[in-house]
Amino acid sequence: ATRSIKVASNATLSGEIVRSIGPFTNTGPIPPRAEQQTTYTVIWTIYNTSSNISGAKVVGTLPPYVKWIGKVSPSSEDIKYNSVNGQITWNIGSVGAYTGSGATKKEVAFQVVLEPSITQVGQTLTLVNEAVLTAVDDFTGINLKSTQSPETTSLGTDPAFKNGDETVTK
């Protein structure tokens, strides 16, 4: 007797918010100030392990107080914004096995603008709500899903970030 075991790839979505690094120049006060605009760069990265995946797509939304600017890098990526519901859709398509580092990185960056209200003073604000990666493992046929938690003004991965930079001021 023989058994065949198929192990699905582990495809994951990672997100980060940056200001001092990335493909765009960001402007505005840090910490963010009420009734003033501050721009941030959102970076989504796909990591994939052992099998090719297809039909890969990431869907996330912006809160009502965050606006889409339309700057995307690389500009060749298929990313769309729906201004009615704040939904961002990144249509990735196929992602090869062992993607996620060096030359095989699958990544997109886009810029958003935050204009907090006076009622948000003292708060750390969400810039991108939860985002979800979906895809199909080409080897096993299994549907894959990875969720990225909401991303906030607390820029833990930005080298210039200091404690207190995340809280809205007057």
Short mmCIF file of C-alpha atoms in Angstrom, two decimals:
data_model
loop_
_atom_site.label_atom_id
_atom_site.label_comp_id
_atom_site.label_asym_id
_atom_site.label_seq_id
_atom_site.Cartn_x
_atom_site.Cartn_y
_atom_site.Cartn_z
CA ALA A 1 0.00 0.00 0.00
CA THR A 2 1.18 3.48 -0.79
CA ARG A 3 -0.09 6.83 0.30
CA SER A 4 0.33 10.14 -1.36
CA ILE A 5 0.24 13.23 0.83
CA LYS A 6 0.01 16.66 -0.72
CA VAL A 7 1.08 19.60 1.38
CA ALA A 8 -0.31 23.00 0.45
CA SER A 9 1.88 26.04 0.05
CA ASN A 10 1.88 28.63 2.81
CA ALA A 11 1.01 31.93 1.15
CA THR A 12 0.95 34.91 3.48
CA LEU A 13 0.30 38.63 3.25
CA SER A 14 2.45 41.06 5.18
CA GLY A 15 1.72 44.77 5.49
CA GLU A 16 3.59 47.76 6.78
CA ILE A 17 3.20 51.54 6.89
CA VAL A 18 6.26 53.75 6.37
CA ARG A 19 7.05 57.45 6.01
CA SER A 20 10.83 57.97 5.83
CA ILE A 21 11.53 55.05 3.46
CA GLY A 22 9.78 53.56 0.45
CA PRO A 23 9.16 54.68 -3.13
CA PHE A 24 7.28 57.92 -2.32
CA THR A 25 8.12 61.18 -0.58
CA ASN A 26 5.67 61.63 2.27
CA THR A 27 4.61 65.02 3.59
CA GLY A 28 2.73 66.53 6.51
CA PRO A 29 3.26 66.72 10.25
CA ILE A 30 4.41 63.83 12.43
CA PRO A 31 2.81 63.21 14.80
CA PRO A 32 -0.33 63.81 12.70
CA ARG A 33 -2.24 67.01 13.53
CA ALA A 34 -5.99 67.50 13.56
CA GLU A 35 -7.33 69.09 10.37
CA GLN A 36 -3.96 68.80 8.58
CA GLN A 37 -2.96 66.28 5.91
CA THR A 38 -0.19 63.73 6.44
CA THR A 39 0.76 61.16 3.79
CA TYR A 40 1.86 57.59 4.46
CA THR A 41 3.12 54.75 2.25
CA VAL A 42 1.43 51.35 2.59
CA ILE A 43 3.47 48.32 1.50
CA TRP A 44 1.89 44.91 0.94
CA THR A 45 4.22 41.92 0.42
CA ILE A 46 3.30 38.36 -0.58
CA TYR A 47 5.33 35.44 0.76
CA ASN A 48 4.80 31.99 -0.74
CA THR A 49 6.48 28.71 0.13
CA SER A 50 6.46 25.37 -1.66
CA SER A 51 3.99 25.53 -4.60
CA ASN A 52 2.96 27.97 -7.27
CA ILE A 53 -0.31 29.73 -6.53
CA SER A 54 -2.81 31.29 -8.91
CA GLY A 55 -5.76 33.66 -8.77
CA ALA A 56 -3.99 35.57 -6.01
CA LYS A 57 -5.79 38.72 -4.91
CA VAL A 58 -5.59 41.07 -1.92
CA VAL A 59 -8.62 43.07 -0.82
CA GLY A 60 -8.54 45.74 1.89
CA THR A 61 -10.38 48.95 2.73
CA LEU A 62 -9.53 52.45 3.85
CA PRO A 63 -11.39 54.09 6.75
CA PRO A 64 -13.53 57.12 5.75
CA TYR A 65 -10.96 59.61 7.10
CA VAL A 66 -8.14 58.18 4.90
CA LYS A 67 -8.02 59.05 1.20
CA TRP A 68 -6.48 57.24 -1.76
CA ILE A 69 -3.95 59.40 -3.66
CA GLY A 70 -3.49 57.15 -6.70
CA LYS A 71 0.29 56.69 -6.43
CA VAL A 72 1.26 53.03 -6.88
CA SER A 73 4.71 51.42 -7.15
CA PRO A 74 5.50 49.58 -9.29
CA SER A 75 2.99 51.26 -11.58
CA SER A 76 2.65 48.01 -13.58
CA GLU A 77 0.76 46.32 -10.69
CA ASP A 78 -2.98 45.76 -11.20
CA ILE A 79 -4.36 47.66 -8.20
CA LYS A 80 -7.74 49.38 -8.18
CA TYR A 81 -9.49 51.68 -5.72
CA ASN A 82 -13.27 51.97 -5.31
CA SER A 83 -14.05 55.45 -3.95
CA VAL A 84 -17.63 54.47 -3.05
CA ASN A 85 -16.72 51.83 -0.44
CA GLY A 86 -13.01 52.56 0.09
CA GLN A 87 -12.00 49.12 -1.19
CA ILE A 88 -8.52 48.46 -2.56
CA THR A 89 -8.09 45.37 -4.77
CA TRP A 90 -4.66 44.12 -5.81
CA ASN A 91 -5.07 41.51 -8.57
CA ILE A 92 -1.82 39.59 -8.42
CA GLY A 93 -2.55 36.48 -10.49
CA SER A 94 0.17 33.83 -10.29
CA VAL A 95 2.92 33.77 -7.68
CA GLY A 96 5.80 31.33 -7.94
CA ALA A 97 6.98 28.98 -5.24
CA TYR A 98 9.57 30.34 -2.81
CA THR A 99 8.55 33.96 -3.38
CA GLY A 100 9.19 36.50 -0.67
CA SER A 101 12.78 37.56 -0.47
CA GLY A 102 15.38 39.15 -2.68
CA ALA A 103 14.72 39.19 -6.40
CA THR A 104 11.57 37.07 -6.09
CA LYS A 105 9.73 39.52 -3.81
CA LYS A 106 6.11 40.22 -4.81
CA GLU A 107 5.26 43.63 -3.42
CA VAL A 108 3.19 46.73 -4.05
CA ALA A 109 3.29 50.14 -2.40
CA PHE A 110 0.64 52.84 -2.48
CA GLN A 111 0.26 56.23 -0.87
CA VAL A 112 -2.64 57.43 1.28
CA VAL A 113 -3.42 60.70 3.04
CA LEU A 114 -4.76 61.06 6.57
CA GLU A 115 -6.63 64.17 7.68
CA PRO A 116 -7.73 63.55 11.26
CA SER A 117 -10.54 65.51 12.87
CA ILE A 118 -10.36 67.40 16.16
CA THR A 119 -12.37 64.58 17.77
CA GLN A 120 -9.50 62.15 16.99
CA VAL A 121 -6.88 64.05 19.03
CA GLY A 122 -5.06 61.67 21.39
CA GLN A 123 -5.83 58.59 19.28
CA THR A 124 -3.73 56.18 17.22
CA LEU A 125 -5.65 55.84 13.95
CA THR A 126 -6.12 52.96 11.55
CA LEU A 127 -4.82 53.78 8.07
CA VAL A 128 -5.81 50.51 6.36
CA ASN A 129 -8.44 48.14 7.69
CA GLU A 130 -7.91 44.37 7.65
CA ALA A 131 -6.64 43.08 4.29
CA VAL A 132 -7.13 39.53 3.00
CA LEU A 133 -5.06 37.53 0.50
CA THR A 134 -6.87 34.72 -1.33
CA ALA A 135 -5.37 32.29 -3.85
CA VAL A 136 -5.45 28.67 -5.03
CA ASP A 137 -2.55 26.27 -4.50
CA ASP A 138 -1.73 24.90 -7.98
CA PHE A 139 -0.39 21.60 -6.60
CA THR A 140 -3.18 20.69 -4.15
CA GLY A 141 -6.07 22.75 -5.51
CA ILE A 142 -6.71 24.05 -1.97
CA ASN A 143 -8.04 27.57 -1.46
CA LEU A 144 -5.55 29.64 0.52
CA LYS A 145 -6.27 32.66 2.71
CA SER A 146 -4.07 35.02 4.74
CA THR A 147 -5.26 37.99 6.78
CA GLN A 148 -3.27 41.11 7.61
CA SER A 149 -4.43 42.96 10.73
CA PRO A 150 -5.39 46.64 10.43
CA GLU A 151 -2.40 48.94 10.00
CA THR A 152 -2.17 52.13 12.05
CA THR A 153 -0.20 55.33 12.49
CA SER A 154 2.11 53.37 14.81
CA LEU A 155 4.94 52.91 12.29
CA GLY A 156 6.97 50.22 14.03
CA THR A 157 8.95 49.28 10.89
CA ASP A 158 9.88 52.85 9.89
CA PRO A 159 13.46 53.66 11.01
CA ALA A 160 12.55 57.29 11.81
CA PHE A 161 9.55 56.39 14.01
CA LYS A 162 9.64 57.47 17.66
CA ASN A 163 7.17 56.73 20.46
CA GLY A 164 4.45 59.37 20.38
CA ASP A 165 4.62 59.85 16.59
CA GLU A 166 1.45 57.76 16.24
CA THR A 167 -0.91 59.91 18.33
CA VAL A 168 -2.99 62.69 16.74
CA THR A 169 -2.25 66.13 18.23
CA LYS A 170 -4.00 69.53 18.06
#
